[in-house]
Amino acid sequence: MTTQTPPTTAEHPAQDPASGTRDSGAYGDSLAGIYDLLYPAGPEVALVADFVHSLRPAPATLLELGVGTGRLAVPLAERGFRVHGVDSSPQMLRRLAENDHTGTVTSSVGDFAASTVGRRFDVVLLALNTLFMLPTQEQQIAALRNIREQLADTGVAVLEMYEPMVFHGLDEPSVKVHHLAPDSLVVDTVQVSRSQQTALVVHTVLGPGTVRKVPEVSRYAWPSEFALMARLAGLRITGRWSDWQRTPVTEQSQRYICVLEREA
Ligand SMILES: C[S@@+](CC[C@H](N)C(=O)[O-])C[C@H]1O[C@@H](n2cnc3c(N)ncnc32)[C@H](O)[C@@H]1O
């Protein structure tokens, strides 16, 4: 007779979309172990570095908010930028330290909506829809104000965000499966609340004999709303493209790369 261990299930209460409260480090701590498999540093990373370099060339100082495991920060540092990364997840920063073989990227634990690092930078980068991880409009405006505060007078902020219709247009929950390794995969389900402008993404991580659920709430902002939030924060948009190669925005664009500067 063989006995089988039942799969274990762990759910991390990362965010409560109804109340807007969340543990901002929970998502990162839950996914740090597999983040580099989920979002491998592909060819786009060099395009990001080229894009940033064209705005403010290395050795400019660069602050990456929500730096994660260093998918962008490490290649940017290799390119000569002086990079500091902030993340609310200590586990993500631990991975960043492992990936940063030369130990060039400095980092600190913090919530970029609630605090600043107390210095100003030539470039502030907020990539991969990370602004939308803040569950309320107020927190997103607070983050934009903090970005302004941390920009040098001649600095630029670069934000990457998806076009909200990618989710807002969903009539029913969507499911996507990602292969992670020969013995593990992730099933992502996305459920939208149009009235709250939120997409509840549940990452179900299936490993050998284990099942883990990591919920993530993405509170999306419309492009016009983003422009207004930026103005309220004392920033103005000076450029907007649909990718890192500066392809113009069209009706079909699925994301936006926005460049912002301090309002005079
Ligand atoms: C989607 S990942 C992006 C990581 C990295 N920037 C990249 O491009 O691969 C978002 C990261 O932001 C962090 N994060 C989310 N909310 C945050 C907050 N309020 N303050 C600081 N970090 C936050 C998460 O822990 C995670 O590491």
mmCIF file of C-alpha atoms and ligand atoms in Angstrom:
data_model
loop_
_atom_site.group_PDB
_atom_site.id
_atom_site.type_symbol
_atom_site.label_atom_id
_atom_site.label_comp_id
_atom_site.label_asym_id
_atom_site.label_seq_id
_atom_site.Cartn_x
_atom_site.Cartn_y
_atom_site.Cartn_z
ATOM 1 C CA MET A 1 0.000 0.000 0.000
ATOM 2 C CA THR A 2 1.290 3.489 -0.817
ATOM 3 C CA THR A 3 0.408 6.607 1.094
ATOM 4 C CA GLN A 4 0.222 10.005 -0.510
ATOM 5 C CA THR A 5 0.848 13.276 1.224
ATOM 6 C CA PRO A 6 -2.040 15.625 0.482
ATOM 7 C CA PRO A 7 -1.042 18.843 -1.281
ATOM 8 C CA THR A 8 -0.432 21.737 1.059
ATOM 9 C CA THR A 9 -2.198 25.005 0.429
ATOM 10 C CA ALA A 10 -0.992 28.336 1.720
ATOM 11 C CA GLU A 11 -2.738 31.589 1.076
ATOM 12 C CA HIS A 12 -1.001 34.871 1.729
ATOM 13 C CA PRO A 13 -3.435 37.676 2.572
ATOM 14 C CA ALA A 14 -1.494 40.259 0.595
ATOM 15 C CA GLN A 15 -4.222 42.802 -0.008
ATOM 16 C CA ASP A 16 -7.795 43.585 0.822
ATOM 17 C CA PRO A 17 -9.203 45.395 -2.212
ATOM 18 C CA ALA A 18 -12.343 46.479 -0.407
ATOM 19 C CA SER A 19 -10.580 48.386 2.342
ATOM 20 C CA GLY A 20 -7.462 49.376 0.440
ATOM 21 C CA THR A 21 -5.331 47.975 3.260
ATOM 22 C CA ARG A 22 -2.473 45.703 2.430
ATOM 23 C CA ASP A 23 0.819 44.306 3.490
ATOM 24 C CA SER A 24 2.943 45.733 0.690
ATOM 25 C CA GLY A 25 5.740 43.228 1.315
ATOM 26 C CA ALA A 26 3.538 40.148 1.182
ATOM 27 C CA TYR A 27 3.427 39.793 -2.599
ATOM 28 C CA GLY A 28 7.197 40.015 -2.911
ATOM 29 C CA ASP A 29 7.903 37.731 0.025
ATOM 30 C CA SER A 30 5.549 35.107 -1.416
ATOM 31 C CA LEU A 31 6.922 35.218 -4.967
ATOM 32 C CA ALA A 32 10.623 36.009 -4.402
ATOM 33 C CA GLY A 33 11.614 32.355 -4.755
ATOM 34 C CA ILE A 34 10.124 32.032 -8.242
ATOM 35 C CA TYR A 35 10.111 35.654 -9.459
ATOM 36 C CA ASP A 36 13.107 35.217 -11.787
ATOM 37 C CA LEU A 37 11.397 32.215 -13.408
ATOM 38 C CA LEU A 38 8.130 34.125 -13.810
ATOM 39 C CA TYR A 39 9.773 37.277 -15.181
ATOM 40 C CA PRO A 40 13.105 36.243 -16.680
ATOM 41 C CA ALA A 41 15.497 39.038 -17.644
ATOM 42 C CA GLY A 42 14.966 38.768 -21.419
ATOM 43 C CA PRO A 43 16.174 40.928 -24.306
ATOM 44 C CA GLU A 44 13.887 43.779 -23.229
ATOM 45 C CA VAL A 45 16.200 44.583 -20.338
ATOM 46 C CA ALA A 46 18.835 45.980 -22.744
ATOM 47 C CA LEU A 47 16.130 48.129 -24.361
ATOM 48 C CA VAL A 48 15.203 49.570 -20.964
ATOM 49 C CA ALA A 49 18.867 50.420 -20.348
ATOM 50 C CA ASP A 50 19.146 52.060 -23.799
ATOM 51 C CA PHE A 51 15.967 54.039 -23.144
ATOM 52 C CA VAL A 52 17.148 55.321 -19.769
ATOM 53 C CA HIS A 53 20.641 56.019 -21.118
ATOM 54 C CA SER A 54 19.147 58.170 -23.893
ATOM 55 C CA LEU A 55 17.401 60.315 -21.265
ATOM 56 C CA ARG A 56 20.196 60.644 -18.708
ATOM 57 C CA PRO A 57 23.397 58.802 -19.607
ATOM 58 C CA ALA A 58 25.387 56.713 -17.148
ATOM 59 C CA PRO A 59 26.864 57.315 -14.642
ATOM 60 C CA ALA A 60 23.616 59.083 -13.723
ATOM 61 C CA THR A 61 22.133 58.223 -10.336
ATOM 62 C CA LEU A 62 19.021 56.035 -10.563
ATOM 63 C CA LEU A 63 16.422 55.072 -7.983
ATOM 64 C CA GLU A 64 14.304 52.051 -8.819
ATOM 65 C CA LEU A 65 11.128 51.786 -6.746
ATOM 66 C CA GLY A 66 9.827 48.239 -6.359
ATOM 67 C CA VAL A 67 13.245 47.000 -7.459
ATOM 68 C CA GLY A 68 12.367 43.332 -6.896
ATOM 69 C CA THR A 69 15.155 40.842 -7.597
ATOM 70 C CA GLY A 70 17.074 43.308 -9.765
ATOM 71 C CA ARG A 71 15.825 42.188 -13.202
ATOM 72 C CA LEU A 72 16.423 45.790 -14.348
ATOM 73 C CA ALA A 73 18.588 47.216 -11.559
ATOM 74 C CA VAL A 74 21.488 44.796 -12.018
ATOM 75 C CA PRO A 75 21.890 45.331 -15.801
ATOM 76 C CA LEU A 76 21.463 49.099 -15.289
ATOM 77 C CA ALA A 77 24.274 49.049 -12.719
ATOM 78 C CA GLU A 78 26.394 46.977 -15.123
ATOM 79 C CA ARG A 79 25.753 49.702 -17.693
ATOM 80 C CA GLY A 80 27.300 52.232 -15.314
ATOM 81 C CA PHE A 81 24.279 53.761 -13.578
ATOM 82 C CA ARG A 82 24.618 54.287 -9.842
ATOM 83 C CA VAL A 83 21.531 52.377 -8.743
ATOM 84 C CA HIS A 84 19.642 52.338 -5.460
ATOM 85 C CA GLY A 85 16.608 50.066 -5.161
ATOM 86 C CA VAL A 86 13.693 50.232 -2.742
ATOM 87 C CA ASP A 87 11.357 47.341 -2.069
ATOM 88 C CA SER A 88 8.894 46.499 0.673
ATOM 89 C CA SER A 89 9.851 42.833 0.494
ATOM 90 C CA PRO A 90 13.017 41.756 2.334
ATOM 91 C CA GLN A 91 12.905 38.443 0.437
ATOM 92 C CA MET A 92 13.003 40.234 -2.919
ATOM 93 C CA LEU A 93 15.993 42.272 -1.734
ATOM 94 C CA ARG A 94 17.734 39.095 -0.590
ATOM 95 C CA ARG A 95 17.373 37.739 -4.139
ATOM 96 C CA LEU A 96 18.599 41.049 -5.524
ATOM 97 C CA ALA A 97 21.764 40.733 -3.441
ATOM 98 C CA GLU A 98 22.313 37.200 -4.801
ATOM 99 C CA ASN A 99 21.819 38.368 -8.403
ATOM 100 C CA ASP A 100 24.080 41.399 -7.992
ATOM 101 C CA HIS A 101 27.416 39.564 -8.163
ATOM 102 C CA THR A 102 29.518 42.720 -7.975
ATOM 103 C CA GLY A 103 27.477 44.160 -5.095
ATOM 104 C CA THR A 104 27.036 47.455 -6.931
ATOM 105 C CA VAL A 105 23.322 48.038 -6.343
ATOM 106 C CA THR A 106 22.489 49.518 -2.952
ATOM 107 C CA SER A 107 19.035 48.871 -1.542
ATOM 108 C CA SER A 108 16.669 49.568 1.318
ATOM 109 C CA VAL A 109 13.398 48.158 2.596
ATOM 110 C CA GLY A 110 10.565 50.647 2.340
ATOM 111 C CA ASP A 111 7.088 51.435 1.052
ATOM 112 C CA PHE A 112 7.513 53.886 -1.818
ATOM 113 C CA ALA A 113 4.049 55.355 -1.196
ATOM 114 C CA ALA A 114 4.829 56.111 2.424
ATOM 115 C CA SER A 115 8.507 57.068 2.539
ATOM 116 C CA THR A 116 11.484 58.399 0.603
ATOM 117 C CA VAL A 117 15.162 57.550 0.817
ATOM 118 C CA GLY A 118 16.063 61.171 1.631
ATOM 119 C CA ARG A 119 18.184 61.776 -1.495
ATOM 120 C CA ARG A 120 17.562 63.048 -5.006
ATOM 121 C CA PHE A 121 18.329 61.158 -8.209
ATOM 122 C CA ASP A 122 18.780 61.870 -11.918
ATOM 123 C CA VAL A 123 16.333 59.084 -12.779
ATOM 124 C CA VAL A 124 13.495 57.464 -10.824
ATOM 125 C CA LEU A 125 12.197 54.250 -12.381
ATOM 126 C CA LEU A 126 8.907 52.497 -11.584
ATOM 127 C CA ALA A 127 8.557 49.621 -14.035
ATOM 128 C CA LEU A 128 6.270 46.685 -14.736
ATOM 129 C CA ASN A 129 2.975 48.226 -13.566
ATOM 130 C CA THR A 130 4.257 48.556 -10.017
ATOM 131 C CA LEU A 131 2.420 51.874 -9.460
ATOM 132 C CA PHE A 132 -0.818 49.901 -9.851
ATOM 133 C CA MET A 133 0.166 47.652 -6.935
ATOM 134 C CA LEU A 134 -0.878 50.538 -4.689
ATOM 135 C CA PRO A 135 -4.553 49.791 -4.058
ATOM 136 C CA THR A 136 -5.974 53.325 -3.844
ATOM 137 C CA GLN A 137 -5.808 56.513 -5.883
ATOM 138 C CA GLU A 138 -4.565 58.367 -2.774
ATOM 139 C CA GLN A 139 -1.614 56.006 -2.392
ATOM 140 C CA GLN A 140 -0.775 56.328 -6.073
ATOM 141 C CA ILE A 141 -0.756 60.133 -5.788
ATOM 142 C CA ALA A 142 1.370 59.861 -2.635
ATOM 143 C CA ALA A 143 3.863 57.686 -4.539
ATOM 144 C CA LEU A 144 4.008 60.238 -7.364
ATOM 145 C CA ARG A 145 4.633 63.014 -4.819
ATOM 146 C CA ASN A 146 7.461 60.948 -3.342
ATOM 147 C CA ILE A 147 8.890 60.462 -6.830
ATOM 148 C CA ARG A 148 8.881 64.217 -7.350
ATOM 149 C CA GLU A 149 10.603 64.749 -4.018
ATOM 150 C CA GLN A 150 13.349 62.311 -4.959
ATOM 151 C CA LEU A 151 13.984 63.782 -8.429
ATOM 152 C CA ALA A 152 16.886 66.139 -8.988
ATOM 153 C CA ASP A 153 15.823 69.498 -10.473
ATOM 154 C CA THR A 154 16.799 68.203 -13.908
ATOM 155 C CA GLY A 155 15.759 64.609 -13.196
ATOM 156 C CA VAL A 156 13.329 62.382 -15.070
ATOM 157 C CA ALA A 157 10.885 59.755 -13.842
ATOM 158 C CA VAL A 158 10.114 56.740 -16.025
ATOM 159 C CA LEU A 159 6.979 54.690 -15.414
ATOM 160 C CA GLU A 160 5.772 51.583 -17.220
ATOM 161 C CA MET A 161 2.044 50.803 -16.981
ATOM 162 C CA TYR A 162 -0.388 48.593 -18.818
ATOM 163 C CA GLU A 163 -3.342 50.018 -20.766
ATOM 164 C CA PRO A 164 -6.325 49.476 -18.420
ATOM 165 C CA MET A 165 -8.561 48.066 -21.171
ATOM 166 C CA VAL A 166 -6.330 44.967 -21.153
ATOM 167 C CA PHE A 167 -8.174 44.069 -17.937
ATOM 168 C CA HIS A 168 -11.175 46.426 -17.843
ATOM 169 C CA GLY A 169 -12.493 44.867 -21.059
ATOM 170 C CA LEU A 170 -12.595 41.349 -19.593
ATOM 171 C CA ASP A 171 -16.186 40.098 -19.440
ATOM 172 C CA GLU A 172 -15.306 37.013 -17.443
ATOM 173 C CA PRO A 173 -12.352 35.822 -15.368
ATOM 174 C CA SER A 174 -9.319 34.919 -17.473
ATOM 175 C CA VAL A 175 -6.870 32.090 -16.824
ATOM 176 C CA LYS A 176 -3.243 31.834 -17.956
ATOM 177 C CA VAL A 177 -0.755 29.058 -17.285
ATOM 178 C CA HIS A 178 3.014 29.702 -17.057
ATOM 179 C CA HIS A 179 5.571 26.939 -17.193
ATOM 180 C CA LEU A 180 8.132 27.493 -14.421
ATOM 181 C CA ALA A 181 10.262 24.365 -14.315
ATOM 182 C CA PRO A 182 9.779 20.696 -15.317
ATOM 183 C CA ASP A 183 7.953 20.057 -12.029
ATOM 184 C CA SER A 184 6.166 23.349 -11.402
ATOM 185 C CA LEU A 185 3.857 25.848 -12.999
ATOM 186 C CA VAL A 186 1.810 28.914 -12.144
ATOM 187 C CA VAL A 187 -1.847 29.386 -12.979
ATOM 188 C CA ASP A 188 -2.878 33.047 -13.009
ATOM 189 C CA THR A 189 -6.567 33.902 -12.749
ATOM 190 C CA VAL A 190 -7.690 37.492 -13.238
ATOM 191 C CA GLN A 191 -11.004 38.834 -12.050
ATOM 192 C CA VAL A 192 -11.947 42.456 -12.658
ATOM 193 C CA SER A 193 -14.039 44.843 -10.626
ATOM 194 C CA ARG A 194 -14.870 47.630 -13.074
ATOM 195 C CA SER A 195 -16.450 49.792 -10.385
ATOM 196 C CA GLN A 196 -13.260 49.690 -8.282
ATOM 197 C CA GLN A 197 -10.841 49.717 -11.244
ATOM 198 C CA THR A 198 -9.136 46.652 -9.831
ATOM 199 C CA ALA A 199 -7.904 43.391 -11.239
ATOM 200 C CA LEU A 200 -7.589 40.656 -8.642
ATOM 201 C CA VAL A 201 -4.828 38.373 -9.879
ATOM 202 C CA VAL A 202 -4.428 35.089 -8.042
ATOM 203 C CA HIS A 203 -1.135 33.343 -8.764
ATOM 204 C CA THR A 204 -1.607 29.652 -7.958
ATOM 205 C CA VAL A 205 1.843 28.096 -7.724
ATOM 206 C CA LEU A 206 1.859 24.327 -8.222
ATOM 207 C CA GLY A 207 4.997 22.448 -7.210
ATOM 208 C CA PRO A 208 5.672 18.817 -6.413
ATOM 209 C CA GLY A 209 2.982 18.045 -3.811
ATOM 210 C CA THR A 210 2.313 21.702 -3.029
ATOM 211 C CA VAL A 211 -0.226 24.339 -3.984
ATOM 212 C CA ARG A 212 0.263 27.987 -2.993
ATOM 213 C CA LYS A 213 -2.015 30.912 -3.722
ATOM 214 C CA VAL A 214 -0.647 34.448 -3.892
ATOM 215 C CA PRO A 215 -3.283 37.136 -4.457
ATOM 216 C CA GLU A 216 -2.321 40.467 -5.980
ATOM 217 C CA VAL A 217 -4.593 43.453 -6.476
ATOM 218 C CA SER A 218 -3.786 45.757 -9.356
ATOM 219 C CA ARG A 219 -5.615 49.089 -9.113
ATOM 220 C CA TYR A 220 -5.342 50.480 -12.624
ATOM 221 C CA ALA A 221 -5.505 54.159 -13.552
ATOM 222 C CA TRP A 222 -6.725 55.500 -16.872
ATOM 223 C CA PRO A 223 -4.167 57.456 -18.913
ATOM 224 C CA SER A 224 -6.048 60.729 -18.364
ATOM 225 C CA GLU A 225 -6.355 59.932 -14.651
ATOM 226 C CA PHE A 226 -2.635 59.197 -14.489
ATOM 227 C CA ALA A 227 -1.858 62.548 -16.151
ATOM 228 C CA LEU A 228 -4.059 64.316 -13.583
ATOM 229 C CA MET A 229 -2.550 62.422 -10.635
ATOM 230 C CA ALA A 230 0.902 63.379 -11.928
ATOM 231 C CA ARG A 231 -0.094 67.051 -12.137
ATOM 232 C CA LEU A 232 -1.467 66.914 -8.588
ATOM 233 C CA ALA A 233 1.900 65.528 -7.525
ATOM 234 C CA GLY A 234 3.795 68.344 -9.249
ATOM 235 C CA LEU A 235 4.949 66.315 -12.260
ATOM 236 C CA ARG A 236 4.273 66.727 -15.961
ATOM 237 C CA ILE A 237 4.412 64.122 -18.682
ATOM 238 C CA THR A 238 7.039 64.981 -21.286
ATOM 239 C CA GLY A 239 6.889 61.788 -23.350
ATOM 240 C CA ARG A 240 4.694 58.717 -23.774
ATOM 241 C CA TRP A 241 5.363 55.651 -25.906
ATOM 242 C CA SER A 242 3.991 52.151 -26.231
ATOM 243 C CA ASP A 243 7.343 50.404 -25.740
ATOM 244 C CA TRP A 244 10.997 50.968 -24.840
ATOM 245 C CA GLN A 245 11.874 51.568 -28.513
ATOM 246 C CA ARG A 246 9.637 54.650 -28.570
ATOM 247 C CA THR A 247 6.923 53.175 -30.779
ATOM 248 C CA PRO A 248 4.182 55.828 -30.873
ATOM 249 C CA VAL A 249 1.038 55.212 -28.828
ATOM 250 C CA THR A 250 -1.911 54.004 -30.924
ATOM 251 C CA GLU A 251 -5.435 52.762 -30.193
ATOM 252 C CA GLN A 252 -3.956 49.261 -30.036
ATOM 253 C CA SER A 253 -1.240 50.026 -27.473
ATOM 254 C CA GLN A 254 -1.234 47.568 -24.602
ATOM 255 C CA ARG A 255 1.049 49.585 -22.326
ATOM 256 C CA TYR A 256 2.617 52.987 -21.825
ATOM 257 C CA ILE A 257 6.134 54.098 -21.051
ATOM 258 C CA CYS A 258 5.776 57.588 -19.570
ATOM 259 C CA VAL A 259 8.561 60.080 -18.933
ATOM 260 C CA LEU A 260 7.878 62.811 -16.385
ATOM 261 C CA GLU A 261 9.701 65.850 -15.084
ATOM 262 C CA ARG A 262 9.160 68.155 -12.146
ATOM 263 C CA GLU A 263 6.717 70.997 -12.734
ATOM 264 C CA ALA A 264 8.543 74.283 -12.432
HETATM 265 C C1 LIG B 1 6.102 43.478 -10.395
HETATM 266 S S1 LIG B 1 7.463 43.512 -9.316
HETATM 267 C C2 LIG B 1 8.640 44.441 -10.295
HETATM 268 C C3 LIG B 1 10.080 44.166 -9.902
HETATM 269 C C4 LIG B 1 11.110 44.866 -10.794
HETATM 270 N N1 LIG B 1 10.916 46.285 -10.823
HETATM 271 C C5 LIG B 1 11.072 44.322 -12.203
HETATM 272 O O1 LIG B 1 10.852 45.121 -13.124
HETATM 273 O O2 LIG B 1 11.277 43.122 -12.370
HETATM 274 C C6 LIG B 1 6.934 44.675 -8.118
HETATM 275 C C7 LIG B 1 7.874 44.842 -6.940
HETATM 276 O O3 LIG B 1 7.436 45.971 -6.184
HETATM 277 C C8 LIG B 1 7.449 45.652 -4.803
HETATM 278 N N2 LIG B 1 6.426 46.500 -4.171
HETATM 279 C C9 LIG B 1 5.077 46.420 -4.294
HETATM 280 N N3 LIG B 1 4.486 47.398 -3.608
HETATM 281 C C10 LIG B 1 5.489 48.132 -3.027
HETATM 282 C C11 LIG B 1 5.513 49.277 -2.182
HETATM 283 N N4 LIG B 1 4.392 49.897 -1.822
HETATM 284 N N5 LIG B 1 6.718 49.758 -1.763
HETATM 285 C C12 LIG B 1 7.871 49.133 -2.140
HETATM 286 N N6 LIG B 1 7.900 48.045 -2.943
HETATM 287 C C13 LIG B 1 6.726 47.546 -3.384
HETATM 288 C C14 LIG B 1 7.180 44.162 -4.752
HETATM 289 O O4 LIG B 1 7.667 43.589 -3.543
HETATM 290 C C15 LIG B 1 7.929 43.674 -5.985
HETATM 291 O O5 LIG B 1 9.257 43.360 -5.688
#
